[in-house]
Every structure is written in structure tokens, then in C-alpha cells.
Amino acid sequence: PIVHRSLLTFGAMTYPRPFPLLAPLILALMPGLASAATGPPPPEGALNLAACHGFYTAVVEHSRLVATENDAARLRRDMLAAMMNALLAEQVENRSYKVALMQSRVRARSQMRNLFRNADFDSDPRRNRIAKGQIRRNLRACDSLMIGNRTAHS
């Protein structure tokens, strides 16, 4: 016998699944639950902060893989994590805010990992050079978030 997904079967008896029937009632009775999941999106600065946290997380991971200690990167990553946690504490009711920041962080980390892979292992010297340049630009932009513009010293 074919049983629909919304039905539970126990022995010879078939019962409707309770959640599809109760979900509209629960949401109607708790309007705050639905509104807590949405709210204003994070500002661009918060998304950049999350991206920088992802970049520096990838730098720390890469330095572990190539067996070099990078205390400056670890310090910056931890500082960015503290700043992100402070932002998230202000938006504790806004789940979409947290999701957007985490997505930005994960995308940036993945992008930086790909850049490191290209910089270290690509057989084309041009792609190596481009990847290394993009890594430097990403980290310089993140450093300017934390310690101000450094272009005068570069």
C-alpha cells in the first residue's frame, strides 16, 4: 500500500501527521514567532565584517596546513569574531540578521580557500600571481576596517 507523506502508519492503523495540521494553528497563536525570524537586513558594514572574519578564518586554516604560525592572523580573526558577536548580541531577536552574517562569512571563507589553492597549487604562474594579489587586497581591506586606512604605508 502507498502511504502519503502526511500520514503515519502504526500496524494496520493510519493516522495523519500532527505537524502539518497544527502548524497553521501554532503560527496563528504566536505572531511573535513569525516576526522574530525576520527583520531589517544587516547593513553593508556588518556584512563586510562577517566576510573579513571568514577571510581571516581561512588564513588561519591555511597557515596550519602549511605549518607556519600566523599569530597576527589569529589575533585579527579573534578580534573580528568578537566584533561579530557584539553585532549579533544587538540583534538577538532577528534570526535573518544572523543567517545573513553567517552566509557572508562562509562565502568569504570559501572564496579565500579557493584563492589560497590557486596561489599555492595552480600550475599557471599568472593565476598564482592574480590569486596572491587578490588575497593581499582582501586582507588589506579587512585591516582597514580594524586599524584604518594603510595605503600611505604600502
N, CA, C and O of each residue as an XYZ file, in Angstrom:
616
protein
N       0.833     -1.199      0.000
C       0.000      0.000      0.000
C       0.872      1.256      0.000
O       1.908      1.300      0.664
N       0.455      2.252     -0.732
C       1.144      3.529     -0.797
C       0.571      4.433      0.285
O      -0.638      4.651      0.364
N       1.465      4.949      1.110
C       1.046      5.825      2.204
C       1.562      7.220      1.903
O       2.741      7.398      1.599
N       0.698      8.194      1.986
C       1.068      9.588      1.743
C       2.022     10.058      2.825
O       1.950      9.583      3.958
N       2.927     10.995      2.493
C       3.906     11.504      3.461
C       3.283     12.147      4.686
O       3.889     12.150      5.758
N       2.106     12.680      4.547
C       1.495     13.364      5.685
C       0.761     12.397      6.612
O       0.065     12.828      7.532
N       0.913     11.076      6.373
C       0.255     10.090      7.212
C       1.282      9.211      7.912
O       2.317      8.877      7.334
N       0.999      8.840      9.141
C       1.828      7.905      9.896
C       1.102      6.571      9.962
O      -0.118      6.535     10.122
N       1.843      5.473      9.839
C       1.228      4.157      9.905
C       1.785      3.404     11.105
O       2.999      3.252     11.243
N       0.899      2.938     11.966
C       1.248      2.110     13.106
C       0.431      0.828     12.991
O      -0.782      0.831     13.199
N       1.109     -0.264     12.659
C       0.384     -1.525     12.462
C      -0.584     -1.371     11.306
O      -0.181     -0.977     10.211
N      -1.829     -1.670     11.526
C      -2.838     -1.582     10.477
C      -3.522     -0.216     10.454
O      -4.306      0.068      9.548
N      -3.233      0.627     11.438
C      -3.905      1.926     11.542
C      -3.053      3.032     10.907
O      -1.831      3.041     11.051
N      -3.688      3.930     10.229
C      -3.015      5.075      9.620
C      -3.572      6.347     10.245
O      -4.786      6.539     10.316
N      -2.664      7.214     10.700
C      -3.046      8.456     11.350
C      -2.433      9.635     10.595
O      -1.355      9.503     10.016
N      -3.104     10.779     10.597
C      -2.485     11.954      9.973
C      -1.325     12.447     10.826
O      -1.370     12.375     12.054
N      -0.288     12.949     10.168
C       0.839     13.538     10.905
C       0.335     14.796     11.608
O      -0.398     15.584     11.011
N       0.715     14.989     12.850
C       0.160     16.124     13.597
C       0.722     17.479     13.173
O      -0.002     18.474     13.221
N       1.981     17.550     12.760
C       2.571     18.859     12.493
C       1.902     19.605     11.342
O       1.600     20.787     11.506
N       1.652     18.980     10.178
C       1.004     19.755      9.113
C      -0.350     20.310      9.520
O      -0.773     21.352      9.018
N      -1.032     19.623     10.425
C      -2.336     20.109     10.862
C      -2.217     21.195     11.924
O      -3.037     22.111     11.975
N      -1.184     21.091     12.779
C      -1.042     22.037     13.880
C      -0.232     23.280     13.526
O      -0.358     24.300     14.203
N       0.582     23.224     12.499
C       1.464     24.352     12.167
C       0.700     25.654     11.953
O       1.087     26.670     12.529
N      -0.371     25.675     11.149
C      -1.087     26.958     10.989
C      -1.669     27.480     12.303
O      -1.685     28.686     12.551
N      -2.147     26.557     13.139
C      -2.702     26.973     14.423
C      -1.622     27.556     15.322
O      -1.842     28.582     15.966
N      -0.471     26.925     15.372
C       0.626     27.418     16.204
C       1.074     28.795     15.727
O       1.268     29.698     16.540
N       1.239     28.961     14.422
C       1.666     30.262     13.894
C       0.624     31.346     14.118
O       0.974     32.504     14.342
N      -0.653     30.983     14.059
C      -1.705     31.972     14.296
C      -1.724     32.411     15.753
O      -2.000     33.572     16.056
N      -1.428     31.477     16.653
C      -1.456     31.802     18.075
C      -0.199     32.522     18.544
O      -0.215     33.172     19.589
N       0.880     32.418     17.792
C       2.147     33.028     18.198
C       2.656     33.967     17.110
O       3.599     33.612     16.403
N       2.074     35.145     16.952
C       2.532     36.052     15.898
C       3.963     36.533     16.112
O       4.645     36.871     15.145
N       4.424     36.570     17.342
C       5.794     36.997     17.617
C       6.821     36.021     17.077
O       7.939     36.417     16.744
N       6.453     34.733     16.983
C       7.372     33.715     16.482
C       7.718     33.965     15.019
O       8.885     33.878     14.638
N       6.736     34.269     14.208
C       6.991     34.522     12.790
C       7.749     35.830     12.589
O       8.626     35.908     11.729
N       7.422     36.852     13.368
C       8.089     38.138     13.176
C       9.514     38.139     13.720
O      10.342     38.939     13.284
N       9.809     37.247     14.668
C      11.165     37.197     15.212
C      12.156     36.667     14.192
O      13.351     36.952     14.275
N      11.665     35.895     13.229
C      12.560     35.309     12.238
C      12.958     36.319     11.170
O      13.949     36.120     10.467
N      12.207     37.383     11.044
C      12.531     38.377     10.022
C      12.754     39.726     10.675
O      12.325     39.968     11.803
N      13.408     40.569      9.972
C      13.687     41.902     10.478
C      14.501     42.637      9.444
O      14.636     42.171      8.312
N      15.043     43.773      9.812
C      15.842     44.513      8.836
C      17.112     43.747      8.491
O      17.709     43.109      9.359
N      17.523     43.807      7.242
C      18.764     43.117      6.861
C      19.964     43.819      7.477
O      19.889     44.997      7.827
N      21.065     43.098      7.607
C      22.255     43.733      8.178
C      22.802     44.801      7.243
O      22.700     44.660      6.024
N      23.380     45.867      7.789
C      23.985     46.891      6.935
C      25.234     46.333      6.245
O      25.776     45.302      6.643
N      25.664     47.028      5.225
C      26.817     46.582      4.440
C      28.068     46.429      5.311
O      28.859     45.508      5.109
N      28.240     47.322      6.269
C      29.399     47.232      7.151
C      29.418     45.944      7.959
O      30.480     45.359      8.171
N      28.251     45.498      8.410
C      28.177     44.244      9.166
C      28.494     43.059      8.267
O      29.167     42.119      8.690
N      28.012     43.100      7.025
C      28.317     42.018      6.076
C      29.809     41.989      5.748
O      30.401     40.917      5.615
N      30.412     43.171      5.618
C      31.858     43.232      5.370
C      32.641     42.678      6.554
O      33.638     41.978      6.373
N      32.195     42.987      7.746
C      32.835     42.472      8.952
C      32.771     40.942      8.980
O      33.756     40.277      9.301
N      31.603     40.395      8.641
C      31.448     38.940      8.603
C      32.338     38.331      7.523
O      32.940     37.277      7.732
N      32.423     38.991      6.371
C      33.288     38.498      5.294
C      34.751     38.507      5.741
O      35.493     37.565      5.463
N      35.156     39.553      6.422
C      36.541     39.619      6.909
C      36.816     38.519      7.924
O      37.907     37.950      7.948
N      35.841     38.222      8.750
C      36.012     37.113      9.690
C      36.222     35.810      8.918
O      37.057     34.989      9.296
N      35.469     35.626      7.844
C      35.651     34.447      7.004
C      37.009     34.419      6.329
O      37.644     33.367      6.251
N      37.467     35.586      5.833
C      38.782     35.656      5.194
C      39.878     35.253      6.174
O      40.734     34.429      5.853
N      39.846     35.840      7.372
C      40.905     35.556      8.341
C      40.803     34.140      8.912
O      41.815     33.565      9.316
N      39.602     33.574      8.950
C      39.469     32.171      9.342
C      40.196     31.285      8.339
O      40.889     30.342      8.720
N      40.032     31.594      7.052
C      40.724     30.835      6.010
C      42.239     31.022      6.095
O      42.994     30.079      5.857
N      42.685     32.224      6.430
C      44.128     32.469      6.563
C      44.703     31.616      7.692
O      45.762     31.008      7.532
N      44.016     31.569      8.823
C      44.487     30.772      9.951
C      44.497     29.286      9.586
O      45.448     28.574      9.909
N      43.452     28.822      8.920
C      43.415     27.422      8.487
C      44.556     27.123      7.518
O      45.203     26.080      7.618
N      44.799     28.028      6.590
C      45.868     27.829      5.614
C      47.233     27.793      6.297
O      48.084     26.975      5.949
N      47.438     28.672      7.260
C      48.729     28.685      7.941
C      48.941     27.384      8.723
O      50.077     26.932      8.863
N      47.877     26.785      9.226
C      48.014     25.474      9.884
C      48.387     24.399      8.868
O      49.209     23.528      9.152
N      47.782     24.463      7.689
C      48.054     23.450      6.662
C      49.489     23.500      6.168
O      50.090     22.461      5.895
N      50.040     24.696      6.051
C      51.413     24.818      5.544
C      52.426     24.912      6.679
O      53.592     25.242      6.457
N      51.977     24.623      7.884
C      52.836     24.538      9.075
C      53.612     25.819      9.351
O      54.806     25.785      9.649
N      52.916     26.948      9.248
C      53.513     28.221      9.645
C      52.598     28.850     10.688
O      51.375     28.784     10.569
N      53.176     29.440     11.678
C      52.379     30.111     12.699
C      52.074     31.526     12.223
O      52.961     32.237     11.751
N      50.825     31.922     12.350
C      50.432     33.256     11.941
C      49.625     33.869     13.076
O      48.395     33.912     13.032
N      50.337     34.339     14.090
C      49.676     34.893     15.273
C      48.913     36.169     14.948
O      47.871     36.436     15.548
N      49.417     36.959     14.007
C      48.722     38.202     13.641
C      47.365     37.887     13.020
O      46.375     38.555     13.318
N      47.317     36.877     12.164
C      46.045     36.490     11.546
C      45.082     35.941     12.593
O      43.888     36.237     12.559
N      45.597     35.145     13.517
C      44.750     34.594     14.579
C      44.199     35.717     15.450
O      43.025     35.693     15.819
N      45.027     36.692     15.779
C      44.584     37.828     16.584
C      43.495     38.620     15.854
O      42.483     38.987     16.450
N      43.709     38.877     14.571
C      42.706     39.615     13.792
C      41.406     38.820     13.681
O      40.318     39.379     13.822
N      41.522     37.513     13.427
C      40.322     36.677     13.345
C      39.540     36.736     14.654
O      38.317     36.874     14.640
N      40.238     36.632     15.784
C      39.562     36.666     17.080
C      38.934     38.026     17.353
O      37.859     38.110     17.946
N      39.606     39.092     16.918
C      39.048     40.434     17.084
C      37.778     40.584     16.241
O      36.783     41.144     16.701
N      37.822     40.083     15.013
C      36.636     40.147     14.146
C      35.507     39.295     14.716
O      34.341     39.680     14.631
N      35.835     38.151     15.292
C      34.808     37.302     15.907
C      34.140     38.030     17.067
O      32.921     37.959     17.226
N      34.925     38.725     17.869
C      34.362     39.483     18.989
C      33.448     40.603     18.486
O      32.388     40.856     19.059
N      33.869     41.264     17.415
C      33.046     42.333     16.853
C      31.743     41.765     16.277
O      30.680     42.367     16.431
N      31.827     40.604     15.612
C      30.624     39.968     15.082
C      29.682     39.542     16.200
O      28.469     39.722     16.100
N      30.244     38.978     17.266
C      29.411     38.565     18.395
C      28.696     39.747     19.023
O      27.552     39.625     19.461
N      29.367     40.895     19.069
C      28.723     42.106     19.606
C      27.558     42.538     18.712
O      26.503     42.936     19.206
N      27.758     42.455     17.399
C      26.668     42.789     16.480
C      25.498     41.829     16.636
O      24.342     42.250     16.643
N      25.794     40.543     16.761
C      24.736     39.547     16.893
C      23.992     39.699     18.213
O      22.791     39.439     18.274
N      24.682     40.115     19.266
C      24.028     40.307     20.554
C      22.998     41.432     20.485
O      21.988     41.400     21.187
N      23.256     42.419     19.642
C      22.302     43.520     19.476
C      21.075     43.089     18.689
O      20.018     43.709     18.804
N      21.200     42.038     17.894
C      20.109     41.595     17.027
C      19.641     40.192     17.400
O      19.337     39.388     16.519
N      19.582     39.893     18.686
C      19.277     38.541     19.147
C      17.901     38.055     18.666
O      17.714     36.854     18.472
N      16.957     38.948     18.476
C      15.617     38.567     18.038
C      15.509     38.392     16.531
O      14.529     37.830     16.042
N      16.495     38.862     15.795
C      16.425     38.880     14.337
C      17.233     37.713     13.766
O      18.443     37.822     13.571
N      16.553     36.603     13.502
C      17.229     35.406     13.001
C      17.796     35.626     11.605
O      18.875     35.123     11.291
N      17.087     36.367     10.767
C      17.555     36.596      9.397
C      18.859     37.394      9.386
O      19.680     37.226      8.485
N      19.049     38.245     10.365
C      20.293     39.020     10.504
C      21.463     38.068     10.713
O      22.499     38.178     10.057
N      21.278     37.128     11.642
C      22.328     36.162     11.948
C      22.611     35.282     10.734
O      23.771     35.008     10.425
N      21.576     34.843     10.053
C      21.747     33.988      8.877
C      22.516     34.732      7.788
O      23.408     34.160      7.160
N      22.182     35.994      7.560
C      22.868     36.776      6.528
C      24.348     36.955      6.860
O      25.198     36.863      5.975
N      24.658     37.209      8.131
C      26.061     37.352      8.528
C      26.822     36.037      8.358
O      27.955     36.031      7.877
N      26.207     34.938      8.748
C      26.875     33.641      8.616
C      27.086     33.272      7.150
O      28.121     32.710      6.792
N      26.109     33.585      6.305
C      26.273     33.318      4.874
C      27.429     34.127      4.302
O      28.219     33.610      3.513
N      27.532     35.372      4.688
C      28.625     36.223      4.220
C      29.968     35.664      4.678
O      30.925     35.633      3.904
N      30.042     35.229      5.914
C      31.273     34.665      6.466
C      31.673     33.385      5.736
O      32.837     33.210      5.375
N      30.719     32.502      5.523
C      31.011     31.219      4.878
C      31.425     31.417      3.422
O      32.352     30.762      2.946
N      30.743     32.315      2.715
C      31.120     32.595      1.310
C      32.534     33.158      1.230
O      33.320     32.755      0.372
N      32.852     34.079      2.112
C      34.191     34.687      2.094
C      35.265     33.654      2.428
O      36.327     33.638      1.805
N      34.999     32.813      3.383
C      35.964     31.774      3.747
C      36.205     30.835      2.570
O      37.346     30.475      2.278
N      35.144     30.448      1.906
C      35.266     29.569      0.742
C      36.040     30.253     -0.382
O      36.893     29.637     -1.022
N      35.741     31.518     -0.615
C      36.451     32.274     -1.653
C      37.946     32.357     -1.335
O      38.784     32.179     -2.219
N      38.270     32.623     -0.087
C      39.682     32.745      0.294
C      40.389     31.394      0.203
O      41.551     31.332     -0.198
N      39.710     30.325      0.566
C      40.316     28.995      0.442
C      40.628     28.679     -1.018
O      41.676     28.109     -1.325
N      39.723     29.047     -1.908
C      39.983     28.847     -3.341
C      41.164     29.686     -3.814
O      41.981     29.225     -4.612
N      41.251     30.909     -3.325
C      42.388     31.757     -3.692
C      43.702     31.159     -3.204
O      44.692     31.163     -3.936
N      43.721     30.646     -1.976
C      44.937     30.008     -1.469
C      45.302     28.777     -2.303
O      46.474     28.532     -2.591
N      44.290     28.017     -2.681
C      44.555     26.840     -3.505
C      45.174     27.253     -4.837
O      46.136     26.635     -5.291
N      44.629     28.293     -5.464
C      45.187     28.780     -6.726
C      46.583     29.368     -6.541
O      47.468     29.153     -7.369
N      46.774     30.105     -5.460
C      48.071     30.747     -5.223
C      49.173     29.718     -4.965
O      50.324     29.932     -5.343
N      48.830     28.627     -4.336
C      49.846     27.649     -3.953
C      50.008     26.492     -4.937
O      51.111     25.972     -5.108
N      48.923     26.092     -5.580
C      48.979     24.841     -6.331
C      48.669     24.948     -7.817
O      48.846     23.970     -8.544
N      48.220     26.083     -8.286
C      47.905     26.200     -9.712
C      49.195     26.176    -10.523
O      50.195     26.775    -10.129
N      49.167     25.491    -11.638
C      50.385     25.360    -12.450
C      50.648     26.597    -13.311
O      51.744     26.752    -13.848
N      49.665     27.466    -13.445
C      49.822     28.678    -14.255
C      50.355     29.816    -13.376
O      49.673     30.231    -12.439
N      51.566     30.330    -13.661
C      52.136     31.405    -12.838
C      51.279     32.667    -12.825
O      51.248     33.381    -11.823
N      50.586     32.947    -13.920
C      49.719     34.138    -13.969
C      48.573     34.006    -12.969
O      48.264     34.954    -12.247
N      47.946     32.836    -12.925
C      46.851     32.626    -11.970
C      47.365     32.658    -10.536
O      46.676     33.148     -9.641
N      48.566     32.143    -10.312
C      49.184     32.226     -8.976
C      49.317     33.685     -8.552
O      48.947     34.057     -7.439
N      49.848     34.500     -9.449
C      50.081     35.913     -9.157
C      48.761     36.644     -8.915
O      48.663     37.454     -7.994
N      47.749     36.363     -9.732
C      46.438     37.009     -9.567
C      45.824     36.617     -8.222
O      45.288     37.467     -7.511
N      45.903     35.329     -7.875
C      45.330     34.869     -6.603
C      46.041     35.514     -5.416
O      45.395     35.949     -4.463
N      47.366     35.576     -5.475
C      48.115     36.203     -4.378
C      47.764     37.679     -4.248
O      47.639     38.193     -3.136
N      47.604     38.360     -5.372
C      47.209     39.766     -5.331
C      45.824     39.949     -4.732
O      45.601     40.880     -3.959
N      44.886     39.064     -5.083
C      43.529     39.169     -4.537
C      43.517     38.878     -3.036
O      42.764     39.499     -2.286
N      44.345     37.940     -2.603
C      44.459     37.662     -1.166
C      44.940     38.915     -0.440
O      44.373     39.301      0.583
N      45.990     39.551     -0.971
C      46.511     40.779     -0.337
C      45.453     41.876     -0.300
O      45.297     42.549      0.719
N      44.718     42.065     -1.408
C      43.683     43.112     -1.435
C      42.569     42.827     -0.431
O      42.113     43.734      0.264
N      42.133     41.575     -0.354
C      41.080     41.226      0.610
C      41.524     41.515      2.047
O      40.779     42.096      2.836
N      42.742     41.100      2.367
C      43.221     41.292      3.741
C      43.501     42.763      4.043
O      43.284     43.218      5.166
N      43.976     43.498      3.057
C      44.212     44.934      3.258
C      42.890     45.655      3.532
O      42.822     46.535      4.390
N      41.842     45.277      2.796
C      40.527     45.886      3.029
C      40.018     45.553      4.433
O      39.431     46.403      5.103
N      40.243     44.325      4.868
C      39.820     43.937      6.219
C      40.623     44.670      7.285
O      40.074     45.105      8.297
N      41.921     44.804      7.051
C      42.748     45.535      8.004
C      42.294     46.983      8.121
O      42.348     47.566      9.204
N      41.850     47.564      7.016
C      41.397     48.957      7.078
C      40.124     49.085      7.903
O      39.862     50.150      8.462
N      39.328     48.026      7.992
C      38.157     48.054      8.867
C      38.570     48.146     10.333
O      37.921     48.821     11.132
N      39.653     47.462     10.671
C      40.060     47.383     12.080
C      41.033     48.479     12.492
O      40.924     49.031     13.586
N      41.986     48.795     11.616
C      43.046     49.717     12.048
C      43.153     50.958     11.171
O      44.126     51.706     11.275
N      42.187     51.181     10.327
C      42.191     52.367      9.486
C      42.896     52.129      8.161
O      43.432     51.049      7.911
N      42.888     53.123      7.343
C      43.466     53.046      6.006
C      44.983     52.996      6.093
O      45.604     53.854      6.721
N      45.587     51.973      5.451
C      47.040     51.807      5.500
C      47.700     52.130      4.166
O      48.879     51.821      3.995
N      47.001     52.731      3.221
C      47.560     52.945      1.897
C      48.780     53.857      1.933
O      49.635     53.759      1.053
N      48.886     54.732      2.913
C      50.039     55.614      3.000
C      51.310     54.841      3.328
O      52.412     55.297      3.020
N      51.162     53.662      3.957
C      52.323     52.866      4.344
C      52.660     51.796      3.349
O      53.718     51.178      3.466
N      51.812     51.541      2.372
C      52.044     50.443      1.427
C      52.911     50.875      0.289
O      53.207     50.077     -0.600
